[in-house]
């Protein structure tokens, strides 16, 4: 039996594939242009490749070739008459600057995770996972680059106000904890904003905790401390008024156990503020979500595999709102509310309380 092919569909899928491969390469060029300062140089105004190379202290031949990719991808504009390259202001706002709008650091996930394809291919066959340590120290820095701008732009004025009276309690002075704090920037921001409260951050990664402590020391903070700890052993005493988890539940080996620990570490009426990936739990409900292919890929190449490497649940990046709500409920939280994160298309804010 011969199967007749729909040639139009073949051609359309061919174009789709080329688009996917081109997108991957353009992401690498954005990473390169961002980390070398080429995008920052472009953001200060138009220039020829020679001028831009001089502005950023780079080798002109590389600048010109990389710009060839970015121009043909529609990221940068080129005037053949003047040989000048321009980063439109509307593009610069999404590719440069310190705030939550800058999406350039996200490209570094592509660069980093691509290097782990061979390792994941191994465990794809055998089961198990690639351990967190295999991703460090690069993961620590890539994650910091992605979350730092969002926290700078949104934590104090966008995320915390979603929790009701928690900012007022932090102003009065309470005890608060962050689990999976990474480089600790979010906790340092809160410690600086709420000097009467005391904050403790926990993470498995020694390199991340070193960076967290260094920033706290640089800022002269005396109300924040950081410890290397597996939060599966999060202490319940002394009880906290708030526990924060920013993108730190779905890659746990034992997410249900950690949620129970968080619940036990909170005082009655306490707050669990969890920023986690915005998605649905069922695959069919994520079809059409433009971020979904990215999320499942990040899960395969990082979040799920680091959990499986510890014999863990392998919840994955796309555990989704329905399962998250169920697990919060099973851990004993009440009044769970889910909000959008301003300027962050990837995440939701879950605000959960402990019973009074
Ligand atoms: C996706 S990163 C998020 C880091 C940081 N919260 C941020 O938003 O930049 C997850 C963090 O959780 C940490 N982590 C994972 N499992 C952990 C555990 N059982 N105990 C402590 N930290 C853990 C990882 O080392 C990593 O730093």
Short mmCIF file of C-alpha atoms and ligand atoms in Angstrom, two decimals:
data_model
loop_
_atom_site.label_atom_id
_atom_site.label_comp_id
_atom_site.label_asym_id
_atom_site.label_seq_id
_atom_site.Cartn_x
_atom_site.Cartn_y
_atom_site.Cartn_z
CA UNK A 1 0.00 0.00 0.00
CA UNK A 2 1.39 3.37 -0.91
CA UNK A 3 0.68 6.39 1.23
CA UNK A 4 0.06 9.55 -0.70
CA UNK A 5 1.70 12.60 0.79
CA UNK A 6 0.08 15.98 0.96
CA UNK A 7 2.90 17.93 -0.73
CA UNK A 8 1.63 21.26 0.59
CA UNK A 9 1.80 19.91 4.11
CA UNK A 10 5.32 18.57 3.53
CA UNK A 11 6.46 21.98 2.28
CA UNK A 12 4.79 23.80 5.18
CA UNK A 13 6.40 21.48 7.72
CA UNK A 14 9.76 21.93 6.01
CA UNK A 15 9.41 25.68 6.53
CA UNK A 16 8.40 25.11 10.15
CA UNK A 17 11.51 22.99 10.74
CA UNK A 18 13.79 25.56 9.14
CA UNK A 19 12.18 28.24 11.34
CA UNK A 20 12.89 26.15 14.45
CA UNK A 21 16.54 25.59 13.51
CA UNK A 22 17.03 29.23 12.55
CA UNK A 23 15.47 30.30 15.88
CA UNK A 24 17.96 28.15 17.77
CA UNK A 25 20.90 29.75 15.96
CA UNK A 26 19.53 33.27 16.37
CA UNK A 27 19.21 32.62 20.11
CA UNK A 28 22.93 31.77 20.15
CA UNK A 29 23.77 34.97 18.26
CA UNK A 30 21.69 37.01 20.73
CA UNK A 31 23.57 35.36 23.59
CA UNK A 32 26.91 36.15 21.90
CA UNK A 33 25.97 39.76 21.16
CA UNK A 34 24.62 40.21 24.68
CA UNK A 35 27.50 38.70 26.63
CA UNK A 36 30.15 40.52 24.56
CA UNK A 37 28.48 43.93 24.97
CA UNK A 38 27.64 44.26 21.26
CA UNK A 39 23.93 44.76 22.00
CA UNK A 40 24.73 47.42 24.61
CA UNK A 41 26.96 49.16 22.08
CA UNK A 42 24.16 49.06 19.51
CA UNK A 43 21.70 50.45 22.06
CA UNK A 44 23.75 53.64 22.37
CA UNK A 45 23.10 54.46 18.70
CA UNK A 46 23.67 53.36 15.09
CA UNK A 47 27.16 52.54 13.88
CA UNK A 48 29.18 50.75 11.24
CA UNK A 49 30.70 47.41 12.18
CA UNK A 50 34.05 49.19 12.71
CA UNK A 51 32.44 51.80 14.99
CA UNK A 52 30.49 49.18 16.95
CA UNK A 53 33.58 47.00 17.34
CA UNK A 54 35.54 49.97 18.68
CA UNK A 55 32.65 50.99 20.96
CA UNK A 56 32.42 47.51 22.51
CA UNK A 57 36.13 46.63 22.33
CA UNK A 58 35.52 43.68 19.98
CA UNK A 59 37.08 42.18 16.85
CA UNK A 60 35.36 43.77 13.82
CA UNK A 61 35.23 40.63 11.69
CA UNK A 62 33.24 38.76 14.35
CA UNK A 63 30.98 41.74 14.93
CA UNK A 64 30.15 41.94 11.22
CA UNK A 65 29.41 38.23 10.87
CA UNK A 66 27.23 38.08 13.98
CA UNK A 67 25.38 41.20 12.81
CA UNK A 68 24.78 39.43 9.48
CA UNK A 69 22.71 36.88 11.39
CA UNK A 70 20.92 39.48 13.52
CA UNK A 71 20.09 41.69 10.52
CA UNK A 72 18.69 38.85 8.43
CA UNK A 73 16.75 37.63 11.46
CA UNK A 74 15.11 41.04 11.83
CA UNK A 75 16.69 41.80 15.21
CA UNK A 76 18.96 44.61 13.92
CA UNK A 77 18.41 46.93 10.93
CA UNK A 78 21.08 47.66 8.27
CA UNK A 79 21.46 50.61 5.88
CA UNK A 80 23.65 49.49 2.96
CA UNK A 81 24.20 53.12 1.89
CA UNK A 82 25.83 54.21 5.17
CA UNK A 83 26.88 50.68 6.24
CA UNK A 84 25.27 51.49 9.60
CA UNK A 85 23.56 49.01 11.88
CA UNK A 86 20.65 50.12 14.12
CA UNK A 87 18.96 48.38 17.05
CA UNK A 88 15.43 49.82 17.03
CA UNK A 89 14.39 51.28 20.40
CA UNK A 90 11.53 48.75 20.60
CA UNK A 91 14.06 45.93 20.26
CA UNK A 92 16.61 47.52 22.59
CA UNK A 93 14.06 47.60 25.40
CA UNK A 94 13.74 43.79 25.18
CA UNK A 95 17.45 43.05 24.68
CA UNK A 96 19.37 45.45 26.91
CA UNK A 97 19.21 47.17 30.29
CA UNK A 98 19.05 46.02 33.90
CA UNK A 99 15.28 45.64 34.37
CA UNK A 100 12.65 42.94 34.01
CA UNK A 101 12.01 43.74 30.31
CA UNK A 102 15.44 42.51 29.15
CA UNK A 103 14.96 39.07 27.57
CA UNK A 104 18.55 38.65 26.30
CA UNK A 105 19.70 36.59 29.34
CA UNK A 106 17.07 33.97 28.50
CA UNK A 107 19.08 33.09 25.35
CA UNK A 108 21.80 31.70 27.63
CA UNK A 109 19.55 28.79 28.56
CA UNK A 110 19.73 27.66 24.93
CA UNK A 111 23.53 27.82 24.94
CA UNK A 112 23.84 26.03 28.27
CA UNK A 113 21.24 23.32 27.75
CA UNK A 114 22.54 22.47 24.27
CA UNK A 115 25.79 21.32 25.89
CA UNK A 116 23.79 18.78 27.94
CA UNK A 117 22.09 17.06 24.99
CA UNK A 118 24.70 14.22 24.88
CA UNK A 119 24.40 13.59 28.65
CA UNK A 120 20.61 13.57 28.58
CA UNK A 121 20.69 11.25 25.55
CA UNK A 122 22.52 8.72 27.74
CA UNK A 123 19.90 8.75 30.53
CA UNK A 124 17.15 8.85 27.91
CA UNK A 125 18.20 5.26 27.18
CA UNK A 126 19.10 4.06 30.64
CA UNK A 127 16.77 6.02 32.91
CA UNK A 128 18.00 8.11 35.83
CA UNK A 129 19.13 11.65 35.30
CA UNK A 130 21.92 14.20 34.93
CA UNK A 131 22.77 15.55 38.40
CA UNK A 132 22.49 19.24 39.32
CA UNK A 133 26.26 19.41 39.89
CA UNK A 134 26.86 18.68 36.20
CA UNK A 135 25.13 21.99 35.37
CA UNK A 136 27.18 24.10 37.77
CA UNK A 137 28.66 26.66 37.88
CA UNK A 138 27.17 27.74 34.54
CA UNK A 139 23.58 27.08 35.64
CA UNK A 140 23.99 29.28 38.72
CA UNK A 141 25.04 32.23 36.58
CA UNK A 142 22.54 31.68 33.77
CA UNK A 143 19.69 31.41 36.31
CA UNK A 144 20.88 34.54 38.07
CA UNK A 145 20.96 36.40 34.76
CA UNK A 146 17.39 35.39 34.00
CA UNK A 147 15.81 36.04 37.41
CA UNK A 148 17.83 39.07 38.59
CA UNK A 149 16.17 41.55 36.23
CA UNK A 150 12.67 40.22 36.98
CA UNK A 151 13.30 40.48 40.73
CA UNK A 152 14.81 43.97 40.41
CA UNK A 153 11.83 45.12 38.41
CA UNK A 154 8.96 43.25 40.01
CA UNK A 155 9.63 41.70 43.42
CA UNK A 156 8.95 44.64 45.72
CA UNK A 157 6.39 46.52 43.65
CA UNK A 158 4.78 43.79 41.54
CA UNK A 159 4.95 40.44 43.34
CA UNK A 160 4.81 41.23 47.07
CA UNK A 161 1.71 43.47 46.80
CA UNK A 162 -0.14 40.37 45.48
CA UNK A 163 0.19 38.82 48.95
CA UNK A 164 -2.13 41.25 50.75
CA UNK A 165 -0.79 42.33 54.11
CA UNK A 166 2.57 40.52 53.95
CA UNK A 167 4.53 43.69 52.97
CA UNK A 168 3.08 45.43 56.06
CA UNK A 169 4.14 42.50 58.26
CA UNK A 170 7.64 42.56 56.73
CA UNK A 171 7.84 46.27 57.49
CA UNK A 172 6.91 45.61 61.15
CA UNK A 173 9.53 42.87 61.42
CA UNK A 174 9.04 39.11 60.99
CA UNK A 175 11.09 36.03 60.16
CA UNK A 176 11.10 34.87 56.52
CA UNK A 177 12.83 32.09 54.62
CA UNK A 178 13.58 31.43 50.95
CA UNK A 179 14.10 27.87 49.73
CA UNK A 180 16.19 27.22 46.60
CA UNK A 181 17.40 30.82 46.78
CA UNK A 182 20.16 30.44 44.16
CA UNK A 183 22.39 33.53 44.24
CA UNK A 184 20.09 35.13 46.84
CA UNK A 185 19.34 38.35 44.96
CA UNK A 186 15.61 38.25 45.75
CA UNK A 187 16.24 37.75 49.46
CA UNK A 188 18.88 40.50 49.54
CA UNK A 189 16.40 42.88 47.90
CA UNK A 190 13.82 42.07 50.60
CA UNK A 191 16.38 42.28 53.42
CA UNK A 192 17.37 45.76 52.20
CA UNK A 193 13.74 46.89 51.83
CA UNK A 194 12.59 45.47 55.20
CA UNK A 195 15.40 46.07 57.73
CA UNK A 196 13.26 45.04 60.74
CA UNK A 197 12.66 41.54 59.35
CA UNK A 198 15.21 38.72 59.34
CA UNK A 199 15.71 36.51 56.32
CA UNK A 200 17.37 33.12 55.75
CA UNK A 201 18.08 31.65 52.33
CA UNK A 202 18.78 27.97 51.66
CA UNK A 203 20.18 26.30 48.57
CA UNK A 204 22.02 23.07 47.75
CA UNK A 205 24.54 24.95 45.59
CA UNK A 206 27.63 26.17 47.42
CA UNK A 207 28.67 28.43 44.52
CA UNK A 208 25.27 30.15 44.57
CA UNK A 209 25.35 30.60 48.36
CA UNK A 210 28.84 32.16 48.10
CA UNK A 211 27.48 34.74 45.64
CA UNK A 212 24.45 35.40 47.86
CA UNK A 213 26.67 36.05 50.90
CA UNK A 214 29.00 38.26 48.85
CA UNK A 215 26.13 40.48 47.67
CA UNK A 216 24.71 40.73 51.22
CA UNK A 217 28.16 41.77 52.50
CA UNK A 218 28.60 44.27 49.67
CA UNK A 219 25.25 45.83 50.54
CA UNK A 220 26.10 45.87 54.26
CA UNK A 221 23.07 43.76 55.19
CA UNK A 222 22.98 42.32 58.71
CA UNK A 223 19.45 40.86 58.66
CA UNK A 224 20.01 38.13 56.06
CA UNK A 225 21.97 34.87 56.11
CA UNK A 226 22.47 32.08 53.63
CA UNK A 227 23.13 28.38 54.23
CA UNK A 228 23.85 25.36 52.10
CA UNK A 229 20.98 23.01 52.96
CA UNK A 230 18.83 20.39 51.28
CA UNK A 231 15.38 21.88 51.89
CA UNK A 232 13.97 18.36 52.14
CA UNK A 233 15.35 18.88 55.67
CA UNK A 234 13.99 22.44 56.10
CA UNK A 235 13.88 23.11 59.87
CA UNK A 236 10.43 23.76 61.35
CA UNK A 237 11.80 25.89 64.21
CA UNK A 238 11.74 28.78 64.73
CA UNK A 239 8.49 29.20 62.76
CA UNK A 240 8.46 31.74 59.93
CA UNK A 241 5.80 34.21 58.85
CA UNK A 242 6.67 33.73 55.19
CA UNK A 243 8.44 31.19 53.01
CA UNK A 244 9.36 32.08 49.43
CA UNK A 245 10.18 29.66 46.59
CA UNK A 246 11.10 31.30 43.30
CA UNK A 247 11.21 28.69 40.55
CA UNK A 248 12.40 26.13 43.09
CA UNK A 249 9.66 23.51 43.60
CA UNK A 250 9.26 21.67 40.30
CA UNK A 251 12.88 20.47 40.13
CA UNK A 252 12.87 19.05 43.66
CA UNK A 253 13.57 15.36 44.19
CA UNK A 254 10.65 15.24 46.64
CA UNK A 255 8.40 18.23 45.90
CA UNK A 256 5.50 16.92 48.02
CA UNK A 257 7.85 16.39 50.98
CA UNK A 258 9.31 19.90 50.58
CA UNK A 259 5.82 21.45 50.46
CA UNK A 260 4.95 19.62 53.71
CA UNK A 261 8.16 20.93 55.29
CA UNK A 262 7.30 24.47 54.20
CA UNK A 263 3.83 24.12 55.68
CA UNK A 264 5.34 22.87 58.96
CA UNK A 265 7.88 25.72 59.04
CA UNK A 266 5.18 28.42 58.86
CA UNK A 267 3.26 29.94 61.75
CA UNK A 268 -0.58 29.81 61.63
CA UNK A 269 -1.80 32.31 59.03
CA UNK A 270 1.66 32.34 57.41
CA UNK A 271 2.37 32.92 53.73
CA UNK A 272 3.90 30.58 51.19
CA UNK A 273 4.77 32.65 48.10
CA UNK A 274 5.70 30.37 45.21
CA UNK A 275 6.69 31.71 41.82
CA UNK A 276 6.54 28.83 39.37
CA UNK A 277 6.07 28.10 35.70
CA UNK A 278 2.86 29.28 34.04
CA UNK A 279 1.36 26.30 32.25
CA UNK A 280 -1.43 23.76 32.40
CA UNK A 281 -0.84 20.27 33.80
CA UNK A 282 -2.27 18.37 30.80
CA UNK A 283 -0.30 18.31 27.54
CA UNK A 284 -3.43 18.86 25.48
CA UNK A 285 -4.11 22.11 27.32
CA UNK A 286 -0.62 23.40 26.49
CA UNK A 287 -0.97 22.91 22.72
CA UNK A 288 -1.13 26.44 21.34
CA UNK A 289 0.83 27.93 24.25
CA UNK A 290 3.78 29.46 22.35
CA UNK A 291 6.10 28.90 25.33
CA UNK A 292 5.18 25.24 25.78
CA UNK A 293 7.85 23.74 23.45
CA UNK A 294 10.48 25.76 25.32
CA UNK A 295 9.15 24.65 28.72
CA UNK A 296 9.03 20.93 27.92
CA UNK A 297 12.54 21.20 26.42
CA UNK A 298 13.97 22.97 29.49
CA UNK A 299 12.33 20.26 31.58
CA UNK A 300 13.84 17.43 29.53
CA UNK A 301 17.30 19.01 29.49
CA UNK A 302 17.35 20.27 33.08
CA UNK A 303 14.45 20.43 35.57
CA UNK A 304 13.11 16.90 35.21
CA UNK A 305 16.48 15.22 34.80
CA UNK A 306 18.04 16.82 37.93
CA UNK A 307 15.15 15.45 39.97
CA UNK A 308 15.36 11.99 38.38
CA UNK A 309 19.13 11.97 39.02
CA UNK A 310 18.32 11.89 42.75
CA UNK A 311 15.77 9.09 42.29
CA UNK A 312 13.17 11.85 42.56
CA UNK A 313 9.65 12.49 41.35
CA UNK A 314 10.72 14.08 38.05
CA UNK A 315 7.77 16.43 38.25
CA UNK A 316 9.15 18.51 35.42
CA UNK A 317 8.90 22.18 34.51
CA UNK A 318 5.37 21.78 33.16
CA UNK A 319 3.73 20.35 36.30
CA UNK A 320 1.14 23.04 35.73
CA UNK A 321 -1.40 24.96 37.75
CA UNK A 322 -3.89 22.15 38.31
CA UNK A 323 -1.30 19.80 39.85
CA UNK A 324 0.35 22.66 41.76
CA UNK A 325 -2.97 23.59 43.34
CA UNK A 326 -3.64 19.93 44.23
CA UNK A 327 -0.22 19.51 45.83
CA UNK A 328 -0.56 22.75 47.81
CA UNK A 329 -3.94 21.54 48.99
CA UNK A 330 -2.54 18.10 49.96
CA UNK A 331 0.28 19.82 51.89
CA UNK A 332 -2.36 21.61 53.98
CA UNK A 333 -2.31 25.12 52.50
CA UNK A 334 -5.50 27.13 52.21
CA UNK A 335 -6.77 30.19 50.30
CA UNK A 336 -4.50 29.49 47.31
CA UNK A 337 -4.57 32.32 44.77
CA UNK A 338 -2.70 32.37 41.45
CA UNK A 339 -1.59 35.61 39.82
CA UNK A 340 0.33 36.68 36.71
CA UNK A 341 3.91 37.91 37.23
CA UNK A 342 4.21 41.39 35.70
CA UNK A 343 6.77 41.45 32.82
CA UNK A 344 7.36 37.72 33.20
CA UNK A 345 5.56 35.61 30.61
CA UNK A 346 7.01 32.38 32.02
CA UNK A 347 5.75 32.40 35.60
CA UNK A 348 2.75 32.61 37.91
CA UNK A 349 2.72 33.72 41.54
CA UNK A 350 0.98 31.31 43.91
CA UNK A 351 0.02 32.85 47.24
CA UNK A 352 -0.96 30.17 49.76
CA UNK A 353 -1.70 30.51 53.47
CA UNK A 354 -1.50 28.20 56.43
CA UNK A 355 -4.71 27.77 58.44
CA UNK A 356 -5.12 30.27 61.30
C1 LIG B 1 15.68 27.06 39.02
S1 LIG B 1 16.78 27.48 40.29
C2 LIG B 1 16.09 28.98 40.95
C3 LIG B 1 17.08 29.78 41.75
C4 LIG B 1 16.57 31.12 42.28
N1 LIG B 1 15.43 30.95 43.15
C5 LIG B 1 16.23 32.04 41.12
O1 LIG B 1 15.04 32.26 40.86
O2 LIG B 1 17.17 32.53 40.49
C6 LIG B 1 16.37 26.29 41.54
C7 LIG B 1 17.30 26.36 42.71
O3 LIG B 1 16.85 25.41 43.69
C8 LIG B 1 17.99 24.76 44.23
N2 LIG B 1 17.55 23.47 44.79
C9 LIG B 1 17.02 22.42 44.12
N3 LIG B 1 16.72 21.43 44.96
C10 LIG B 1 17.06 21.86 46.20
C11 LIG B 1 17.01 21.29 47.50
N4 LIG B 1 16.50 20.07 47.71
N5 LIG B 1 17.46 22.02 48.56
C12 LIG B 1 17.96 23.26 48.36
N6 LIG B 1 18.03 23.86 47.15
C13 LIG B 1 17.59 23.17 46.09
C14 LIG B 1 18.96 24.66 43.09
O4 LIG B 1 20.29 24.48 43.54
C15 LIG B 1 18.74 25.99 42.38
O5 LIG B 1 19.60 26.99 42.87
#
